Short mmCIF file of C-alpha atoms in Angstrom, two decimals:
data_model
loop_
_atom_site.label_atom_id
_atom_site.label_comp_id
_atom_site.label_asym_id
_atom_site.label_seq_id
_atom_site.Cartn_x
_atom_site.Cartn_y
_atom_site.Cartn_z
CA UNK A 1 0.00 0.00 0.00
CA UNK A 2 1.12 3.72 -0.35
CA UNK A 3 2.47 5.37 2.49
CA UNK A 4 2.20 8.69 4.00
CA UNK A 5 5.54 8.92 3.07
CA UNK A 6 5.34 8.50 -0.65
CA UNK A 7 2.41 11.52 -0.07
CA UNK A 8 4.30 13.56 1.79
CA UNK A 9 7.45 13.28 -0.36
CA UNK A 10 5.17 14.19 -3.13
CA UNK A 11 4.00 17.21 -2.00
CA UNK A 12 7.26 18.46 -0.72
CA UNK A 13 8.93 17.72 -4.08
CA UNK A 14 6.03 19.84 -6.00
CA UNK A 15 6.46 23.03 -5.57
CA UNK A 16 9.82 23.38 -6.62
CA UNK A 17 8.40 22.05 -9.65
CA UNK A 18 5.39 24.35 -11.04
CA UNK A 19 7.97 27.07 -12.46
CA UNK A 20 9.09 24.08 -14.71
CA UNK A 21 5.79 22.76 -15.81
CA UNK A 22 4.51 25.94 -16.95
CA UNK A 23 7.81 25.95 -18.93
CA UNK A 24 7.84 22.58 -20.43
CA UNK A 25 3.82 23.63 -21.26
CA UNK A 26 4.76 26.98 -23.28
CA UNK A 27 7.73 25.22 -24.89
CA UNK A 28 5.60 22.63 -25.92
CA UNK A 29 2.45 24.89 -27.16
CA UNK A 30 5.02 26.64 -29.39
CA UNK A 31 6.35 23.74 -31.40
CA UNK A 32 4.74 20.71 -30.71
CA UNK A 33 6.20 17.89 -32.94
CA UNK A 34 4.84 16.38 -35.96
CA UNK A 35 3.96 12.54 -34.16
CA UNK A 36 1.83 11.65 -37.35
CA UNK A 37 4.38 8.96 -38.35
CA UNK A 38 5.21 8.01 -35.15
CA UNK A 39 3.18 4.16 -34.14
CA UNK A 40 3.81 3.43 -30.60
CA UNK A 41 3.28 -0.30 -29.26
CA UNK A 42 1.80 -0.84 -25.92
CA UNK A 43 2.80 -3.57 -23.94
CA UNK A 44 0.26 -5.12 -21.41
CA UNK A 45 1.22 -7.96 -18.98
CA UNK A 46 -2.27 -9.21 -17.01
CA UNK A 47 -5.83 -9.07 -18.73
CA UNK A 48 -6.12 -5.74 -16.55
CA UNK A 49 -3.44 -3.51 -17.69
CA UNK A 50 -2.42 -0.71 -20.09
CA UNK A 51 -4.20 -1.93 -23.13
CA UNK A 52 -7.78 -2.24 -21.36
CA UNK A 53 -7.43 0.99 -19.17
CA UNK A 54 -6.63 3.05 -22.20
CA UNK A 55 -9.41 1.54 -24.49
CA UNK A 56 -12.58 1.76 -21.36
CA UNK A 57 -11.47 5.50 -20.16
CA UNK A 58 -11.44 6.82 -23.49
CA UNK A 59 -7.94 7.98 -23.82
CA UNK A 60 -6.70 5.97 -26.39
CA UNK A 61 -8.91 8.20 -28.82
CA UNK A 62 -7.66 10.94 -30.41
CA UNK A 63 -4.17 10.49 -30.22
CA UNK A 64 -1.37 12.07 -32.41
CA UNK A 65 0.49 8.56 -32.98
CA UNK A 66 -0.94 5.35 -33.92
CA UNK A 67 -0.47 3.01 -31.09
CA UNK A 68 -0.65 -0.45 -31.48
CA UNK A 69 -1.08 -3.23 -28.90
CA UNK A 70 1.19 -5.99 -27.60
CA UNK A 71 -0.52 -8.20 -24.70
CA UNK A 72 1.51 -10.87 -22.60
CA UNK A 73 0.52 -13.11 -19.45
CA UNK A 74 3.63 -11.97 -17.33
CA UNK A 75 6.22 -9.06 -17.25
CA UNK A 76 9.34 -11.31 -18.58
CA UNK A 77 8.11 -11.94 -21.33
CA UNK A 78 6.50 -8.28 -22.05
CA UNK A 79 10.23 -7.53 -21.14
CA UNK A 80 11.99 -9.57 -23.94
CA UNK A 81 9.57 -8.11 -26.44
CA UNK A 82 10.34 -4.77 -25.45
CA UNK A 83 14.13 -5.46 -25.99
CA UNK A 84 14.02 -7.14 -28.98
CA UNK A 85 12.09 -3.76 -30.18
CA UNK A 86 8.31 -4.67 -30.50
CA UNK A 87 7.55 -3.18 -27.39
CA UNK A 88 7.40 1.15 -26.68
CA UNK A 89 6.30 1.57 -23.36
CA UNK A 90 4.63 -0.58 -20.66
CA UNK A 91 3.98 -0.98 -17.08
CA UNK A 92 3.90 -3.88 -14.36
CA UNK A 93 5.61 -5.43 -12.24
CA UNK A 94 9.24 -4.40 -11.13
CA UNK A 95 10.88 -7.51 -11.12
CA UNK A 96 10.54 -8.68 -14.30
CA UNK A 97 12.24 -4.99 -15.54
CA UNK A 98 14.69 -4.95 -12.92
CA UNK A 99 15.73 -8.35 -13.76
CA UNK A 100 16.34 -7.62 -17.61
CA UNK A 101 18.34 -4.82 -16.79
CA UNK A 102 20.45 -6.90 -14.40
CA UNK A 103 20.68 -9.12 -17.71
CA UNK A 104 21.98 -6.39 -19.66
CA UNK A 105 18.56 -4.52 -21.12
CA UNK A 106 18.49 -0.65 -21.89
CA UNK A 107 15.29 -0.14 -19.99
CA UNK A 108 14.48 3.20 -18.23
CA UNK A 109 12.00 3.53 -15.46
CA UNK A 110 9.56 6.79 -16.16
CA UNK A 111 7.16 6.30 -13.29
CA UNK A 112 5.76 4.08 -10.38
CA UNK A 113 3.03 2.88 -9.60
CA UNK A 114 1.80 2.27 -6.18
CA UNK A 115 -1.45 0.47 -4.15
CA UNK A 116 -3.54 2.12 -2.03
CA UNK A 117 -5.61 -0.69 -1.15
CA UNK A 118 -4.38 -4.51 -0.64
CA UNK A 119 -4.33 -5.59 -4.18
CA UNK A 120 -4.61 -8.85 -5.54
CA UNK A 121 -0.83 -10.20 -5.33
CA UNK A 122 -1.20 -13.85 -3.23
CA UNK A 123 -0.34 -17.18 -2.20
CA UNK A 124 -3.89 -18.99 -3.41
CA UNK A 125 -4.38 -23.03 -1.65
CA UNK A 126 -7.47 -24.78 -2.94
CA UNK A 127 -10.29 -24.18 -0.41
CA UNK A 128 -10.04 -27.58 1.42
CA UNK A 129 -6.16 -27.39 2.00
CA UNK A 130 -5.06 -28.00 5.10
CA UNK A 131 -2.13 -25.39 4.72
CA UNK A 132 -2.78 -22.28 7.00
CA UNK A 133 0.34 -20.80 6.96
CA UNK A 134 3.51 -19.88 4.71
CA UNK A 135 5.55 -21.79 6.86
CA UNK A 136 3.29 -24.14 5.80
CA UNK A 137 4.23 -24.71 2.72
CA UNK A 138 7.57 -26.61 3.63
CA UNK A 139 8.10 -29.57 1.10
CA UNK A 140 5.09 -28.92 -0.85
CA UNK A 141 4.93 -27.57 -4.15
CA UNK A 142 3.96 -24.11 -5.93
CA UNK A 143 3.53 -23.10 -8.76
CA UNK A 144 5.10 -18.96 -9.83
CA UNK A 145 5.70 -17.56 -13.02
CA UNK A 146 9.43 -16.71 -11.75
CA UNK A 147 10.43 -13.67 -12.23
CA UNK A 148 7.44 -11.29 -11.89
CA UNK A 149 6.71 -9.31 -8.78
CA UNK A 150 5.21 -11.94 -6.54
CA UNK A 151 8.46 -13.84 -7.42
CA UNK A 152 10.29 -11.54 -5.29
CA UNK A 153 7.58 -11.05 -2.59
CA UNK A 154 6.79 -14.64 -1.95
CA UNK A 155 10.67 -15.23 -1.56
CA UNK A 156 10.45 -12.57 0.65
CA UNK A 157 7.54 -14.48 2.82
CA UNK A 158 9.72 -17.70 2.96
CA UNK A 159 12.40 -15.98 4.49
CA UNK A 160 10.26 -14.03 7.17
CA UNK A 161 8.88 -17.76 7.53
CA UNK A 162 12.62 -19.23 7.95
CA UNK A 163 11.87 -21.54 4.69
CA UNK A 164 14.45 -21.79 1.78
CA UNK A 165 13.86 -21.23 -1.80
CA UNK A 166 13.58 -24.67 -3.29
CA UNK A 167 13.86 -24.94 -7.17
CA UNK A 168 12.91 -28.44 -6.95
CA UNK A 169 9.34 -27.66 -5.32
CA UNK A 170 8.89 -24.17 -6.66
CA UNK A 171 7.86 -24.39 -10.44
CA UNK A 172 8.11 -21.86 -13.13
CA UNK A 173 4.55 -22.13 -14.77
CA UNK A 174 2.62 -19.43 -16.29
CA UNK A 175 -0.62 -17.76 -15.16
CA UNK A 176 -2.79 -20.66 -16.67
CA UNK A 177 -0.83 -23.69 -16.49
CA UNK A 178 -0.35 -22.74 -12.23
CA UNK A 179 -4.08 -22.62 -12.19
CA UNK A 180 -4.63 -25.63 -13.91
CA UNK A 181 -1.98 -27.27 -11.60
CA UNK A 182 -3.64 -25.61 -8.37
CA UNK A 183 -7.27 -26.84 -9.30
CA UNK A 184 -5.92 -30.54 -10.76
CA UNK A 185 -4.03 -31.05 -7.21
CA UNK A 186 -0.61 -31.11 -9.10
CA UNK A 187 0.71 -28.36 -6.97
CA UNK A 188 -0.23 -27.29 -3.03
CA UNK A 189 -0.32 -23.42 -4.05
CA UNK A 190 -0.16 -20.78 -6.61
CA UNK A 191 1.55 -17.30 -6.21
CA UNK A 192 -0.19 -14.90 -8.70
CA UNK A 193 -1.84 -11.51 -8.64
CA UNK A 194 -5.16 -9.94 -10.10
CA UNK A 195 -7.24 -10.99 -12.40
CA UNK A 196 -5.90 -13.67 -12.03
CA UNK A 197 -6.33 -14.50 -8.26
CA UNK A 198 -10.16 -13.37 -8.54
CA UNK A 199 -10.27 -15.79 -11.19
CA UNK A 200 -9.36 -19.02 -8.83
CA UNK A 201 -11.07 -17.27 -6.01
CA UNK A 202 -14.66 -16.80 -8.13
CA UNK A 203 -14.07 -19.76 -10.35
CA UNK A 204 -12.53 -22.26 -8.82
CA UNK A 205 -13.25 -21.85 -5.12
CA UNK A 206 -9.88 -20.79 -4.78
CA UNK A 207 -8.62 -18.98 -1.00
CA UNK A 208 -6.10 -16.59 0.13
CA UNK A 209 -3.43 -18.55 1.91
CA UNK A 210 -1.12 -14.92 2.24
CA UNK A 211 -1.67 -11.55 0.58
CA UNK A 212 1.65 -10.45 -0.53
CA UNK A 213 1.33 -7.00 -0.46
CA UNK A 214 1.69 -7.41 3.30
CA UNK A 215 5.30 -9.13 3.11
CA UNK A 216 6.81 -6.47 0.66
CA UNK A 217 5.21 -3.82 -1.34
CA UNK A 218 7.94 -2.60 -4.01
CA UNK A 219 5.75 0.21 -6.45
CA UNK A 220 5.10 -1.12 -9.84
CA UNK A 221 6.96 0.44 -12.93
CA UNK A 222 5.96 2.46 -16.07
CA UNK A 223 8.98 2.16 -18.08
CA UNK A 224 10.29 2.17 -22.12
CA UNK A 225 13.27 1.39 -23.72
CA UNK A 226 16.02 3.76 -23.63
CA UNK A 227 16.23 3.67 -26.91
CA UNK A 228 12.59 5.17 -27.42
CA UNK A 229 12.84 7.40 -24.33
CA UNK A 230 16.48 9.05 -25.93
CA UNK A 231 14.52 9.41 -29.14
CA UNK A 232 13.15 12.97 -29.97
CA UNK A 233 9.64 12.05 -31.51
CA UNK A 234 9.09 8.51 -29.81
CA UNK A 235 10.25 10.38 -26.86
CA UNK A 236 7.48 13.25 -27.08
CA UNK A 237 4.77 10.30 -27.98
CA UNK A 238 5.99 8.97 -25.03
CA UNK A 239 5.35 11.86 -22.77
CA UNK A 240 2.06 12.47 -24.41
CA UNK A 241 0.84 8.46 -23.43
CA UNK A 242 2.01 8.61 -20.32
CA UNK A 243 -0.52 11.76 -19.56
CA UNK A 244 -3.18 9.87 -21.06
CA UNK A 245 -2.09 6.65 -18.73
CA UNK A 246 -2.02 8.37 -15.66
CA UNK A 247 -5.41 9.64 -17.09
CA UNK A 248 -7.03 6.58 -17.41
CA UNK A 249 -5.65 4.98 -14.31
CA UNK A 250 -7.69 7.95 -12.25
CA UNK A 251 -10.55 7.12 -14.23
CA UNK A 252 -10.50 3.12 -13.16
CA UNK A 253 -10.03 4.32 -9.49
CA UNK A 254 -12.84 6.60 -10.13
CA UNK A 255 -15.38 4.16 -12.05
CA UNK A 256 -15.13 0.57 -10.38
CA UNK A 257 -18.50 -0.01 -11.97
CA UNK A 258 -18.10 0.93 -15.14
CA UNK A 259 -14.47 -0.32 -15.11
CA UNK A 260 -15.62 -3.44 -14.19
CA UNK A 261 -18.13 -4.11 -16.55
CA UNK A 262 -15.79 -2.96 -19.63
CA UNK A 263 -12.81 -4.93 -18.58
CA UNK A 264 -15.05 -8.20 -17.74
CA UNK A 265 -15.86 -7.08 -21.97
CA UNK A 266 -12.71 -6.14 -23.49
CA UNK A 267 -10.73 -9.53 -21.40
CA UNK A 268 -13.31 -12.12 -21.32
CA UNK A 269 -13.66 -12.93 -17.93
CA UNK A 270 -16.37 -13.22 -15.38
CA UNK A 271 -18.21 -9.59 -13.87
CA UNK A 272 -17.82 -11.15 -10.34
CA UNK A 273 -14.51 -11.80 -10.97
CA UNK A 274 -13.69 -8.16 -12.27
CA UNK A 275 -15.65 -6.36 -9.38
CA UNK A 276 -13.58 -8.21 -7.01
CA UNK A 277 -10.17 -7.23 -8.51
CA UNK A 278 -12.01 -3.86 -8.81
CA UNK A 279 -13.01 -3.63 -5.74
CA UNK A 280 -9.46 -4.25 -4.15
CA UNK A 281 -6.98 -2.07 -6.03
CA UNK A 282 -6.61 1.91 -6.33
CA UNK A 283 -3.72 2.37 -8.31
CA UNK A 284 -1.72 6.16 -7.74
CA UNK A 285 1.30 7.18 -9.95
CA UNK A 286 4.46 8.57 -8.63
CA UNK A 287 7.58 10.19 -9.68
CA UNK A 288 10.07 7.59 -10.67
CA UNK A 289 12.85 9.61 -8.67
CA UNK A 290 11.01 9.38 -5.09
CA UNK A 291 13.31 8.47 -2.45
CA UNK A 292 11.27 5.03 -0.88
CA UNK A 293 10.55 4.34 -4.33
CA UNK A 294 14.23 3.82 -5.35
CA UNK A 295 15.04 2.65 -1.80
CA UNK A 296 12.80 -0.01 -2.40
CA UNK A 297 14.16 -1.39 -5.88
CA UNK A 298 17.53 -0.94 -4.98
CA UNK A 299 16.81 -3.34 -1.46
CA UNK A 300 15.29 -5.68 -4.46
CA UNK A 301 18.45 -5.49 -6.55
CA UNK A 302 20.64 -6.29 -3.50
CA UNK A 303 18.52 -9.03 -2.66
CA UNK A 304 18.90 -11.31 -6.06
CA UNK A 305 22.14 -10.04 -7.10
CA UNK A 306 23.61 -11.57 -3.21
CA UNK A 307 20.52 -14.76 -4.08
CA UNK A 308 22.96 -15.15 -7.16
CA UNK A 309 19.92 -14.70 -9.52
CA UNK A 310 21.46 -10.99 -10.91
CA UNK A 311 24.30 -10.80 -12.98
CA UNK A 312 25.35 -8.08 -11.44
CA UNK A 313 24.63 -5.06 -9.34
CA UNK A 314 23.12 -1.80 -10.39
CA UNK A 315 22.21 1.81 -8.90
CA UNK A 316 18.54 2.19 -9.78
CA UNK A 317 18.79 5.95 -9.66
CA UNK A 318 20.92 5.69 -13.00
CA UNK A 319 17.89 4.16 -14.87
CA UNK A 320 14.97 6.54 -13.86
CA UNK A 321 13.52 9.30 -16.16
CA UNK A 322 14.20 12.31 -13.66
CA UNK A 323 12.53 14.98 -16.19
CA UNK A 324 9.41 12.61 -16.09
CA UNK A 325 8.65 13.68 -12.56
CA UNK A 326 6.96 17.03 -14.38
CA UNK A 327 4.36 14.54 -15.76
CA UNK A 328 3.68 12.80 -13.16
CA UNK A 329 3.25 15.91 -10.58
CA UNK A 330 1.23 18.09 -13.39
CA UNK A 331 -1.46 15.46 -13.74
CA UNK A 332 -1.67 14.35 -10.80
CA UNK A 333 -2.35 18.22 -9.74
CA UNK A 334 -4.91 18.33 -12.45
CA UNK A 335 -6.50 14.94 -11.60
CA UNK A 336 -6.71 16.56 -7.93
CA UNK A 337 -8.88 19.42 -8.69
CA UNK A 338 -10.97 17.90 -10.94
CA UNK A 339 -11.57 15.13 -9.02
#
């Protein structure tokens, strides 16, 4: 969940910034760029994401650049995508980013994203398991698409448990073959996160054996490839989207009904299902430079790279979009008084 410190850095950060946002306004009023041959792909990991948020709040209409739309089941492989060039901009998880750029990826971070309620990250057990705890789970199997953000927090709730990562018991399955292996008995639990998790909970009788957002709550990332972000006209797309995301991210925390019913549309899935993610997630953006913020990756990139599961070691503060921070405070002022 967000903090009062992420608020109060916020506001303390803001008005040192105003002078430059009516700056970067008139600069941009008096020669905006020509983005008419400029096609941006969006990159979506969950059935919940970018792609669905843009399309029910309106604000992928009228835009000055085509964008196009990339959808994946997890952030590694949204990730590989984006480095391989088929993906612009995106936002999820920070585990699967971090990890690429521990791999050698040109990513940069432009904003995060943080939870204001207690989201649907969790350790799901079929309802007539016996397991109770996350100690627990000792010598029984799970099923985790590795690398995504409950990677990270569920080895974070078998250490404050006192139980080792095993790569024997923990499997690397995606979001429907863990389900699958949940509901078929092939596995004791299933580490996942919303839809997903009100899926097996609405669906498949499926219970919360451990909300993760309780062990270790690491914001989310809004990030592009350097490349794109270093690149005049993709780069002023990119600042133009990311208006328009934190946009339509307001408007899902402001419309659970409404959100609900077009996302149960646009992804397929069940109303009950998508009231209940609804119902548990209010999603704010912050500046990509906020001190917890980086505190909190940088703890994450200490913690694989001494697990042995990071190449190497890496300063997050080198690979965040400082000059983004203008975005992020101008509409979240706007969003403030209209709201």
């Amino acid at each position: 969940m967000a903090s009062n410190a992420f608020s109060k850095t916020i506001f303390k950060l803001a008005s040192g910034l105003f002078l430059t946002l009516g700056l970067a306004g008139a600069s941009w009023a008096q020669g905006a760029p020509d983005l008419s041959g400029v096609t941006v792909t969006v990159g979506t990991p969950n059935k919940t994401g970018l792609h669905r948020q843009l399309l029910a709040s309106g604000e992928a209409n009228g835009t000055p650049y085509k964008i196009e739309w990339a959808d994946f089941d997890s952030t590694p492989p949204l990730v590989e995508a984006l480095r391989a060039g088929h993906v612009d901009i995106a936002a999820g998880g920070d585990t699967g980013v971090l990890t690429a750029i521990a791999n050698g990826a040109k990513i940069t971070i432009l904003a995060g994203l943080v939870e204001r309620k207690e989201g649907g990250s969790a350790i799901l057990v079929r309802a007539d398991s016996p397991l109770k705890t996350v100690a627990d789970l000792k010598g029984k199997k799970v099923a985790l698409p590795h690398f995504t953000k409950q990677h990270y927090q569920f080895a974070k709730a078998l250490d404050d448990a006192g139980l080792a990562w095993d790569k024997n018991l923990i499997l690397n399955l995606n979001t429907t073959d863990g389900l699958s292996a949940l509901v078929n008995g092939q596995v004791d639990a299933f580490v996942v996160w919303d839809p997903n998790t009100a899926i097996a909970q609405k669906q498949h009788g499926a219970v919360i054996l451990q909300n993760l957002a309780k062990v270790v709550d690491t914001p989310s990332v809004l990030y592009a490839p350097t490349s794109g972000y270093t690149d005049p006209l993709k780069r002023a797309a990119l600042e133009d989207l990311t208006r328009r995301i934190i946009r339509a991210q307001a408007w899902v925390n402001n419309h659970p009904k409404e959100w609900s019913e077009q996302v149960a549309k646009l992804s397929q899935i069940s109303l009950d299902a998508a009231e209940l993610q609804a119902s548990r997630s209010s999603v704010a953006f912050i500046p990509a430079t906020t001190g917890e913020a980086v505190a909190g990756w940088q703890k994450e990139v200490s913690f694989f790279y001494k697990g042995g599961q990071f190449r190497k070691e890496f300063d997050v503060k080198d690979i965040v979009a400082k000059d983004f921070d203008v975005i992020v405070y101008s509409e979240n002022k706007k969003l403030a008084k209209t709201n």
